[in-house]
XYZ file of C-alpha atoms in Angstrom:
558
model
C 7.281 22.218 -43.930
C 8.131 25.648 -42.112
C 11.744 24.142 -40.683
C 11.991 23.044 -44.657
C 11.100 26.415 -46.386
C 13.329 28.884 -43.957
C 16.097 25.706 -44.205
C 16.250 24.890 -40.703
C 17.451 21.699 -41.270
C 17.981 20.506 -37.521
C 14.757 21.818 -36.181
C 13.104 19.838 -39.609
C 14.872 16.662 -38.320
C 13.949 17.500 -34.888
C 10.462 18.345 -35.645
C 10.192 15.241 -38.050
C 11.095 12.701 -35.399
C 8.493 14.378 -32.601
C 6.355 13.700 -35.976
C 7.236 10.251 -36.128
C 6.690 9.619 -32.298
C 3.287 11.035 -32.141
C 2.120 9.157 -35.459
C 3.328 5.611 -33.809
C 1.859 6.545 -30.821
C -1.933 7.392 -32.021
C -1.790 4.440 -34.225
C -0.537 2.029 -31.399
C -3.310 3.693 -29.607
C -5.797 3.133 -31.914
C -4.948 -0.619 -32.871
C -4.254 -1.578 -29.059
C -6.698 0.525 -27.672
C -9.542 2.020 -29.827
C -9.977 -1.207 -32.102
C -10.409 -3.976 -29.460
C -13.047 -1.317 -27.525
C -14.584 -1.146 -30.822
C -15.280 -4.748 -30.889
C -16.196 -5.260 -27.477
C -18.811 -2.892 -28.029
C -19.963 -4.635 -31.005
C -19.894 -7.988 -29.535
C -21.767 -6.405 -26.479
C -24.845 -4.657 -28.671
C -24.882 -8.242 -30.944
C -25.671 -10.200 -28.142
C -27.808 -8.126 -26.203
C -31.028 -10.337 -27.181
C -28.883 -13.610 -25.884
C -28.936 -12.143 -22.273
C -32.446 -10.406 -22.788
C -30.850 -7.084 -22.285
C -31.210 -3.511 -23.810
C -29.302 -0.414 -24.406
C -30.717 1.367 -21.454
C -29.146 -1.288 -19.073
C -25.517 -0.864 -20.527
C -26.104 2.754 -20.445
C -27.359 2.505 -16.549
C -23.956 0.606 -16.176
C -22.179 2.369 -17.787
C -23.003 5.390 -16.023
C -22.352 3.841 -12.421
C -19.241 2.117 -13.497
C -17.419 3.920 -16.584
C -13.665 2.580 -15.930
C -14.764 -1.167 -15.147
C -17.293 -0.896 -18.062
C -14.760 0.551 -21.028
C -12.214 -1.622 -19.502
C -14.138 -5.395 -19.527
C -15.221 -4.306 -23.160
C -11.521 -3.555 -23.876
C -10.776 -6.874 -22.656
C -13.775 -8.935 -24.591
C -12.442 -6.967 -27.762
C -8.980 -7.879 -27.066
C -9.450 -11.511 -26.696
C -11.528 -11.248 -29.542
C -8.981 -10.103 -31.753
C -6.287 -12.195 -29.811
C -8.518 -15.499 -30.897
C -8.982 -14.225 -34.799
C -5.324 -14.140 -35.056
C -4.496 -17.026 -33.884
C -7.176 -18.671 -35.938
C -5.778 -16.764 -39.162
C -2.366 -18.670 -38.290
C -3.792 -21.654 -37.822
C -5.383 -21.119 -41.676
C -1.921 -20.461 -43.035
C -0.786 -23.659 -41.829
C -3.250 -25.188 -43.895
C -3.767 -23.443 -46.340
C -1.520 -22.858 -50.206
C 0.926 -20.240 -49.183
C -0.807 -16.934 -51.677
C -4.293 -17.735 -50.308
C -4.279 -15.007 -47.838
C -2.284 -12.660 -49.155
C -4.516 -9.652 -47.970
C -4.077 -10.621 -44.506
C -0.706 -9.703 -43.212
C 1.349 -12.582 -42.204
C 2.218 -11.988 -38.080
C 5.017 -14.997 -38.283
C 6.627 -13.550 -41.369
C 10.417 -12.622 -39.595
C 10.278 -9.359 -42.584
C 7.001 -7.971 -40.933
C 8.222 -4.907 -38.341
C 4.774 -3.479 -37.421
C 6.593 -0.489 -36.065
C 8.174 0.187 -39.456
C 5.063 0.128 -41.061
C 3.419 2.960 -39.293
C 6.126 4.908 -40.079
C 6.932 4.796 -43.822
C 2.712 4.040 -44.787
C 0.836 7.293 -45.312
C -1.680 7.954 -42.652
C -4.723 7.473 -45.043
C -3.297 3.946 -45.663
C -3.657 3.352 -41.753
C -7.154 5.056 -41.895
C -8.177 2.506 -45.315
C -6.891 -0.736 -43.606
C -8.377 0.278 -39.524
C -11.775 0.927 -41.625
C -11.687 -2.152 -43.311
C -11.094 -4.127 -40.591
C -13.767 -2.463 -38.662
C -16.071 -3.957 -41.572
C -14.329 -7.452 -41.629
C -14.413 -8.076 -37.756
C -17.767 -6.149 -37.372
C -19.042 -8.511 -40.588
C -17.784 -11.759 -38.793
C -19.736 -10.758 -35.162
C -22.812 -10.382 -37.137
C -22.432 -13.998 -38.979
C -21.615 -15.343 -36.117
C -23.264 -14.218 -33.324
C -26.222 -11.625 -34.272
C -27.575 -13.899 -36.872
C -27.198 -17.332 -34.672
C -29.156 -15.673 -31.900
C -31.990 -14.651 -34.221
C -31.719 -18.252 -35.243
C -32.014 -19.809 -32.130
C -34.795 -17.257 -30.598
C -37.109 -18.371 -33.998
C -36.532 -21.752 -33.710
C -36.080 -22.412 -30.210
C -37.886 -19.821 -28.273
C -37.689 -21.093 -24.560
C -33.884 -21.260 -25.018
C -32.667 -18.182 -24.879
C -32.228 -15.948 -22.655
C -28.676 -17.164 -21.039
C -29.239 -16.615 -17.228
C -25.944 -14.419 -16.577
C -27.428 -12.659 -13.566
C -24.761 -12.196 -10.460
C -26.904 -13.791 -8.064
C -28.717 -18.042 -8.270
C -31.542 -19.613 -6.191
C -29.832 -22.843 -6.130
C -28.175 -24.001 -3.378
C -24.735 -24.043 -4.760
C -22.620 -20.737 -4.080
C -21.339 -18.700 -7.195
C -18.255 -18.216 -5.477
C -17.694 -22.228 -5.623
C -19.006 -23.164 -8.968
C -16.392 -19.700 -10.366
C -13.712 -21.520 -8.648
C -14.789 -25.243 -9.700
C -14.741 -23.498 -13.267
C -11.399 -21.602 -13.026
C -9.564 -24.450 -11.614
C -10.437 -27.396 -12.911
C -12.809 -27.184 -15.682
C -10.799 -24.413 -17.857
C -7.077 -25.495 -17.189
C -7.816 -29.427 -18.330
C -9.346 -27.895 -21.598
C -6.722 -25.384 -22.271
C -3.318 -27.557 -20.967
C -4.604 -30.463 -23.656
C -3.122 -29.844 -26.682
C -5.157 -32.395 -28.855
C -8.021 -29.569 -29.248
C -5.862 -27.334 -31.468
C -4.680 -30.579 -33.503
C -8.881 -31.432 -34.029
C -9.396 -27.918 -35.199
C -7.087 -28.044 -37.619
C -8.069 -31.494 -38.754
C -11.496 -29.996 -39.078
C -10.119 -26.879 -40.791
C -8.202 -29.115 -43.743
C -11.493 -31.383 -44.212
C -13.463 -28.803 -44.596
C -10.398 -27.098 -47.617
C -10.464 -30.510 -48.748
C -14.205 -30.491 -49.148
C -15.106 -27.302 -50.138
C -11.825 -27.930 -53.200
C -12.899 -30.622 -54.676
C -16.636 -29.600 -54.860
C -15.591 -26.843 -56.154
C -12.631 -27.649 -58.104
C -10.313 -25.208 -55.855
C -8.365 -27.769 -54.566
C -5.217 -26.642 -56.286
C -6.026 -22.839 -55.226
C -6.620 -23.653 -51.564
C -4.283 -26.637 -50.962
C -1.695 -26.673 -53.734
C -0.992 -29.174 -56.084
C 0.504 -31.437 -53.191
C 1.938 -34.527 -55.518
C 3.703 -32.357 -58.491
C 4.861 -30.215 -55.305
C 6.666 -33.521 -53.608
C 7.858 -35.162 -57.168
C 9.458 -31.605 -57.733
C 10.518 -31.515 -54.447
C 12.109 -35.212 -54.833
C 13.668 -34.453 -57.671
C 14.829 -30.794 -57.887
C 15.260 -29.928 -54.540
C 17.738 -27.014 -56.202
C 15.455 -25.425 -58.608
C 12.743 -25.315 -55.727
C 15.160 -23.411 -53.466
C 15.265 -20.934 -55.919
C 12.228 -20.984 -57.412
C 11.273 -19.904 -53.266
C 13.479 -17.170 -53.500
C 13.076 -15.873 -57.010
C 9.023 -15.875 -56.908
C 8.445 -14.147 -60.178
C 4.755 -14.559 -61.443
C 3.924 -15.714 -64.746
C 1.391 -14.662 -66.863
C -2.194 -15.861 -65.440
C -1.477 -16.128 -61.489
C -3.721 -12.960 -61.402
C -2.460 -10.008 -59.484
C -3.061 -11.300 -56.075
C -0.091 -14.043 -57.099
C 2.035 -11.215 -58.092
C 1.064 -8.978 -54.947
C 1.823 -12.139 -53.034
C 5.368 -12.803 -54.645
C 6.192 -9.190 -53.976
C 5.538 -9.241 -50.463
C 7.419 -12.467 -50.450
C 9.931 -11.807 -52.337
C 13.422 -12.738 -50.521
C 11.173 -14.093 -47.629
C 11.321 -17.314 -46.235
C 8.081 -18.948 -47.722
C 7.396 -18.553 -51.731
C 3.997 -18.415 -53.801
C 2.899 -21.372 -54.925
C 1.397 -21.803 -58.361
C -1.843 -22.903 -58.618
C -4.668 -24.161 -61.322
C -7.422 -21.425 -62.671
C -10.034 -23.570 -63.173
C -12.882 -22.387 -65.378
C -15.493 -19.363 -63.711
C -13.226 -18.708 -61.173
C -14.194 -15.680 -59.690
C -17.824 -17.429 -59.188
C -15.998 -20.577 -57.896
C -14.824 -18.305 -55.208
C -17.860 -16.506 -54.938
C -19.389 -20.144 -53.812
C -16.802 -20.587 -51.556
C -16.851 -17.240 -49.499
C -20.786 -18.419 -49.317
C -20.024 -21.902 -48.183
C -17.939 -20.549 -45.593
C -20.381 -18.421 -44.336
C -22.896 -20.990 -43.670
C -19.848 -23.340 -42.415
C -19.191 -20.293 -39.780
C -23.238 -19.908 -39.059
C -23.600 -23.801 -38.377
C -20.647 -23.995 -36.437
C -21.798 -21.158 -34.407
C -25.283 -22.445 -33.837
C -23.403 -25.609 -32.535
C -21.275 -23.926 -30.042
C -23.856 -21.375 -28.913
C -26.486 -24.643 -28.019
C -25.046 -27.744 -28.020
C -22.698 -27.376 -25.046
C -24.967 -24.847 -22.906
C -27.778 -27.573 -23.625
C -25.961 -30.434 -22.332
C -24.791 -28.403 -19.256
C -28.428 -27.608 -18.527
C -29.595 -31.074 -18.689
C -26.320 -32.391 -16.013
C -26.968 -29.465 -13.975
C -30.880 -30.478 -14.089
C -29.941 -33.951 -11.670
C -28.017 -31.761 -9.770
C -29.807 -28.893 -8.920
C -33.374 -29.595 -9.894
C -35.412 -26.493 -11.667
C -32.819 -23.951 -9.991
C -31.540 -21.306 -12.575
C -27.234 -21.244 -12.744
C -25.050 -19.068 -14.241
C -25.169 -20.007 -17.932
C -21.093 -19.938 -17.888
C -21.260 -23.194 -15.348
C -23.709 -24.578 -17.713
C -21.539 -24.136 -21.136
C -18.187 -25.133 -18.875
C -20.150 -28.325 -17.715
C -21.145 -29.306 -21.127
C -18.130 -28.501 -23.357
C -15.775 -30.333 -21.195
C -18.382 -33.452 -21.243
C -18.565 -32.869 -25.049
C -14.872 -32.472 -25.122
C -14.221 -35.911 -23.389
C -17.065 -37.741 -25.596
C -14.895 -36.515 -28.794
C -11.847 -37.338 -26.892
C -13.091 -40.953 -25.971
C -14.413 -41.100 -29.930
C -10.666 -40.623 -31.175
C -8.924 -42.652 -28.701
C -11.140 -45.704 -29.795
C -11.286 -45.098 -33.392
C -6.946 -44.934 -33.550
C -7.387 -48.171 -31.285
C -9.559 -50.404 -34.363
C -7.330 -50.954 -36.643
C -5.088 -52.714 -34.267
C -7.698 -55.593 -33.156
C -10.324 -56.515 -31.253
C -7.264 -57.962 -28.581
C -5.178 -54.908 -28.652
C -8.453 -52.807 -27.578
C -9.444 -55.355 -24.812
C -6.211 -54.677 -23.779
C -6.049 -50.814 -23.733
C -9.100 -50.817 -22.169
C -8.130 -52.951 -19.471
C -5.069 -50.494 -18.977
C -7.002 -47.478 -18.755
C -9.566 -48.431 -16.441
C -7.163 -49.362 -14.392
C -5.343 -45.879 -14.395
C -9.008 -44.164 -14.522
C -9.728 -46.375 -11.298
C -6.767 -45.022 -9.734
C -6.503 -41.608 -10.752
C -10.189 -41.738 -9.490
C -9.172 -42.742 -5.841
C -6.089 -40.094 -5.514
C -8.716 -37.131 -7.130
C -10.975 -38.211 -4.286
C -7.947 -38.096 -1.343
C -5.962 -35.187 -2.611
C -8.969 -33.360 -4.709
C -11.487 -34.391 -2.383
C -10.452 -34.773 1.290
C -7.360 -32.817 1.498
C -9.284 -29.381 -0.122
C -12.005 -30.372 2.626
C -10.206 -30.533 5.312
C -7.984 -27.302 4.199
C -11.079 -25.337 3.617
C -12.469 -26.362 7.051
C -9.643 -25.675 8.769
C -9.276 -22.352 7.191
C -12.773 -21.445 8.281
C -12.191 -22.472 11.669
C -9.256 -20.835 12.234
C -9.919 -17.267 10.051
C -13.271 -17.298 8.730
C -15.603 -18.017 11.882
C -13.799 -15.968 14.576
C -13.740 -13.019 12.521
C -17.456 -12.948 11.026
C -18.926 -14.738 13.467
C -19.789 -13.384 17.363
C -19.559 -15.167 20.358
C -23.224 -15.410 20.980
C -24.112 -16.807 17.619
C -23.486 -20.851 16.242
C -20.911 -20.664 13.030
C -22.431 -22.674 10.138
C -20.404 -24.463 8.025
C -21.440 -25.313 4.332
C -18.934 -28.456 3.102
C -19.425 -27.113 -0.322
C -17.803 -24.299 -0.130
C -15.111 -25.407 2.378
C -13.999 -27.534 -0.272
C -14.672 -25.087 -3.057
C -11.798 -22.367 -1.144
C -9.712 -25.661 -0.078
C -9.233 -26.162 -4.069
C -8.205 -22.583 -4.456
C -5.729 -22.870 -0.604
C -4.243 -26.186 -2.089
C -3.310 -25.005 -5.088
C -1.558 -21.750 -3.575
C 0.197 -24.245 -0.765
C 1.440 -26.237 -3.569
C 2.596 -23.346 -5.982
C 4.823 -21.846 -2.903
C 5.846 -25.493 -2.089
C 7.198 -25.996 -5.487
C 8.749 -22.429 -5.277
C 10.480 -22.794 -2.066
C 13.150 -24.537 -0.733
C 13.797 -28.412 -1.183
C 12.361 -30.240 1.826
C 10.559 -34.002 1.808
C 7.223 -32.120 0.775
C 8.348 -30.595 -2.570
C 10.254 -34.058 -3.257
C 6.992 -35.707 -3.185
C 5.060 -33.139 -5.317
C 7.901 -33.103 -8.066
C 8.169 -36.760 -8.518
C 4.134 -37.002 -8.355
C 3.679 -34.248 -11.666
C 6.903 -35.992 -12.907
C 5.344 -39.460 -12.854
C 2.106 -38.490 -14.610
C -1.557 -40.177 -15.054
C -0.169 -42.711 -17.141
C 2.799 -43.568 -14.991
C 0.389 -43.056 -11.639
C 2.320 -45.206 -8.755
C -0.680 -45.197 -5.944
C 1.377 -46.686 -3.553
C 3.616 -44.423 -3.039
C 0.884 -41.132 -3.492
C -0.811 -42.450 -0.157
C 2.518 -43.762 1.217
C 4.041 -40.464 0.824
C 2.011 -37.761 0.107
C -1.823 -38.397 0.817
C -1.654 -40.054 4.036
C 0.985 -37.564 5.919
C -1.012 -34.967 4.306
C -3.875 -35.819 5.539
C -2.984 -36.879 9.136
C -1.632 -33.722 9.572
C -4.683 -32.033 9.127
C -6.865 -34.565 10.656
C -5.102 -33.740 13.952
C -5.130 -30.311 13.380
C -8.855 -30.251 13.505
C -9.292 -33.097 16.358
C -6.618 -32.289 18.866
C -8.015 -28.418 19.107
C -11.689 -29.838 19.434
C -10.402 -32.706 21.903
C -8.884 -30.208 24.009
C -12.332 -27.594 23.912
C -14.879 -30.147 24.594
C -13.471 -33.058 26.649
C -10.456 -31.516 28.503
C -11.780 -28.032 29.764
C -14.802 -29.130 30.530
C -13.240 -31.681 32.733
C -11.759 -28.301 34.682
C -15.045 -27.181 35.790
C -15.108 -24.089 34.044
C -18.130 -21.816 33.410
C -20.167 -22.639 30.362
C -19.765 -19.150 29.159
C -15.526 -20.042 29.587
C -16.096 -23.454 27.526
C -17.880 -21.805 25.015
C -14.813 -19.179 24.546
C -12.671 -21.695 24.405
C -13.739 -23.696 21.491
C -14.604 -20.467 19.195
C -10.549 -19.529 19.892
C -8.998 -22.136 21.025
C -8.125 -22.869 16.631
C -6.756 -19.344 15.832
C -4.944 -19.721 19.400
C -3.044 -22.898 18.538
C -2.499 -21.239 15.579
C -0.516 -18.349 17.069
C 1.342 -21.112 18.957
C 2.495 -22.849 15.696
C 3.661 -19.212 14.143
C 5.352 -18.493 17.105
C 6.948 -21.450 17.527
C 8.334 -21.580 14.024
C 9.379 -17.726 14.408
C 11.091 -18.550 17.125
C 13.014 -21.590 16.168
C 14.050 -19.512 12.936
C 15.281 -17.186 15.516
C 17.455 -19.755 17.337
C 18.494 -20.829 13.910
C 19.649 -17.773 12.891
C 21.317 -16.517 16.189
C 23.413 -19.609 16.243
C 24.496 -18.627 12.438
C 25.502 -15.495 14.025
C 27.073 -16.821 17.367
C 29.485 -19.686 14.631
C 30.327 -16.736 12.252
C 31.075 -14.132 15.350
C 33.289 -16.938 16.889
C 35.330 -18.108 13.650
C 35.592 -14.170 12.772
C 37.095 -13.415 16.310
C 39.552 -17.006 16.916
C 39.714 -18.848 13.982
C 43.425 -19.172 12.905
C 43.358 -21.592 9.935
C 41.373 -24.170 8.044
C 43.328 -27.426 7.400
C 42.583 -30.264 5.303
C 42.713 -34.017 7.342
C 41.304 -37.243 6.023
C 38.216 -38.811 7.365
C 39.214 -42.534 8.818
C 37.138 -44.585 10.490
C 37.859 -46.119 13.929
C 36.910 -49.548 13.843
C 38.013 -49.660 9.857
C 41.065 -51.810 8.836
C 44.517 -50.155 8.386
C 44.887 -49.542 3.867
C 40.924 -49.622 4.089
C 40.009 -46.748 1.508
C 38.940 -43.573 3.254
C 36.031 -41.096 2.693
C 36.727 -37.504 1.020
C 38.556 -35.492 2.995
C 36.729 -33.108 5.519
C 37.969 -29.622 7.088
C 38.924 -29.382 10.240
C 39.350 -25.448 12.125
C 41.717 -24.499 14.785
């Protein structure tokens, strides 16, 4: 305004643009930063009562841990948000394009965030941040505040969630966190019939909810005129899309809707006002609502209830980390639904036709079953205990004191070692190894060829190890002995005698990279000094007949 009034018009432009940074900076800020802490903070105090905490312990964490606490409430909010989103996109596929026009439309190619926060006042930013605030903050409460006071009135004994960081059961945290992280989460989130059931689930429910209602044309569209106009004037559709004028009655929503839309790729769709319609939606907002508290109650118990009870033969009366728990019994819950759709698709084609699949699939389940128990089982076993005999024991564990070895959690860090091995296999150069992996993930479960997984890839895998944990022990306790060596000397020898060999095998290899490479060096040194000329000749073979056709020619150096 100063720049403006004395007419400095390139220190106004100047000053303008530094105004322009800063204002797309503190909102960025705010909407990155400020909002998701907001909600992880929310979600944090709304669920103290689920983990039978209070204020004073988040502010006795806080205090000892700022950055990690602001930061894993950053993330919660963020995922939070991250999850709404996607779930509001998931709605618009559903739903009758104009339903949501208040919530801004993220796949729209005309949205430009960036351009936003610089041509909207800042009290419009302030107006929409609060109102999220209120509509996120609204949907924790529904959801999670209000389920918990559920659950505590009519379930007492079931809450509190036992989230404490240590367990009296005889399973190690550190194995069931890497049991969770890499098998039960990446099977649910690589399948990608869960999104497809939640959408089913999504247009029931519309489908429901309209025609008790009489909203069907306001949430879904009227679907048949839309097709027969679509059938028949496939022009006047294009441009009633582009044109989207409202008429008189669409309400101003419609006409707020065609104005954001207008020249956009999707167009407002006219709809039916049915009688009472602003208590028709009233009903709705309030159907959803107990939809969303039923469907939380459900999520909150049902899976965490069936973990407890498989956990129960497992570990007896023994309190686990409630996350195990919920993994355990969504992914069992998960393959009941799974099972429950396969076989319903399978009725209609007869009672013959299921025999049939049946038959197929046990005999892949039997199979996959017997390579998950060589190369999930043994291999990750045998990895793990090899890894603890050659790093873990000689560095933790003295001379004058036995190693124990627990084959849970052998197996538990040969999961996490197998799955690094393989991930540099596939990323490394092509040798027999990599073939075998990369026709193995080609092939599939439902293409499994079990032949040629223990031909090729369990059995080598697995001898190899197998001798790397015999020969080593062969060598401690039935060789030196033999030598007549002190028992203090034998003893010595079978704590190090694994990282030893070890330093052999690195050597070795170093070595014969070495050799490699020098005789690189020596051939290029050589051809650089007396090579003369490269010449072309033709490969013949001796004992082949004269007009016999040859192989491609090869070059020969002088």
């Amino acid at each position: 305004g100063l720049a403006a009034l004395v007419k400095f018009q390139r220190s106004r432009r100047l000053l303008g643009v530094c105004y322009i940074v800063v204002k797309v900076s503190l909102l960025v800020v705010v909407e990155i930063g400020v909002f998701p802490l907001i909600c992880g903070w929310w979600l944090d105090i709304c669920s103290l009562e689920m983990f039978d905490a209070t204020l004073k312990d988040r502010e006795l964490s806080f205090q000892s841990a700022p950055g990690t606490t602001m930061f894993l409430h950053w993330l919660v909010g963020m995922v939070y948000v991250f999850y709404f989103a996607s779930f509001i996109l998931l709605l618009r596929e559903v739903l009758r394009p104009g339903v949501l026009w208040f919530l801004r439309n993220l796949n729209d190619p005309d949205f430009n965030p960036v351009q936003e926060m610089i041509h909207l006042p800042i009290y419009r930013h302030l107006r929409r941040f609060i109102l999220s605030v209120i509509v996120f903050g609204s949907i924790v409460l529904l959801m999670l505040w209000l389920p918990i006071r559920i659950i505590k009135y009519l379930l007492p004994n079931f809450l509190p969630y036992n989230v404490m960081l240590y367990s009296d059961a005889p399973v190690s945290e550190l194995s069931l966190e890497l049991l969770l992280l890499q098998v039960v989460l990446p099977a649910l989130l690589e399948q990608g019939h869960t999104r497809q059931w939640l959408k089913g689930l999504v247009r029931a429910w519309t489908v429901t909810a309209g025609y008790l209602l009489d909203l069907h044309s306001y949430l879904l569209g009227d679907q048949e005129e839309n097709e027969n106009n679509a059938n028949q004037q496939p022009n006047n559709q294009h441009a009633r899309n582009n044109n989207a004028i409202p008429v008189v009655g669409e309400g101003l929503h419609a006409a707020h809707q065609a104005i954001l839309q207008q020249g956009g790729p999707v167009g407002f769709q006219p709809y039916r006002r049915p009688l009472k319609f602003p208590l028709r939606i009233f009903l709705l907002i309030v159907f959803m609502c107990i939809t969303l508290l039923i469907a939380s109650l459900i999520c909150l118990t049902l899976p965490v209830f069936a973990g407890r009870w498989l956990m129960s033969f497992w570990t007896g009366t023994a309190k686990i980390h409630e996350l195990y728990t919920a993994a355990c019994g969504l992914y069992v819950c998960w393959l009941t639904i799974r099972a429950v759709t396969v076989l319903v698709a399978w009725m209609p084609q007869g009672r013959r036709v299921i025999f049939q699949k049946v038959k197929e699939w046990s005999l892949m389940i039997m199979k996959t079953l017997i390579v998950a128990i060589l190369l999930a089982g043994v291999v990750p076993l045998l990895l793990g205990l090899l890894f603890e005999l050659v790093i873990v024991a000689p560095l933790r564990v003295p001379l004058d004191q036995t190693p124990l070895f627990y084959p849970w959690q052998d197996w538990a860090l040969g999961v996490l070692h197998a799955k690094i091995i393989a991930a540099i296999t596939l990323m490394g150069p092509q040798w027999w190894l990599k073939t075998v992996i990369e026709q193995v993930y080609a092939n599939g479960i439902r293409n499994i060829d079990l032949h040629f997984i223990i031909r090729k890839l369990a059995a080598p895998v697995i001898s190899v190890l197998l001798l790397s944990l015999c020969v080593p022990y062969i060598i401690a306790s039935g060789v030196v002995p033999l030598l007549g060596v002190t028992a203090e000397m034998q003893n010595l020898v079978q704590r190090r005698i694994y990282p030893f060999l070890l330093m052999v095998v690195v050597l070795m290899g170093i070595l014969s990279f070495q050799v490699r490479q020098f005789k690189r060096l020596y051939e290029h040194i050589k051809n650089d000094k007396y090579l003369v000329g490269q010449r072309l000749v033709n490969y013949e073979r001796k004992s082949g007949k004269p007009g016999t056709s040859t192989a491609p020619p090869q070059s020969s150096q002088e």
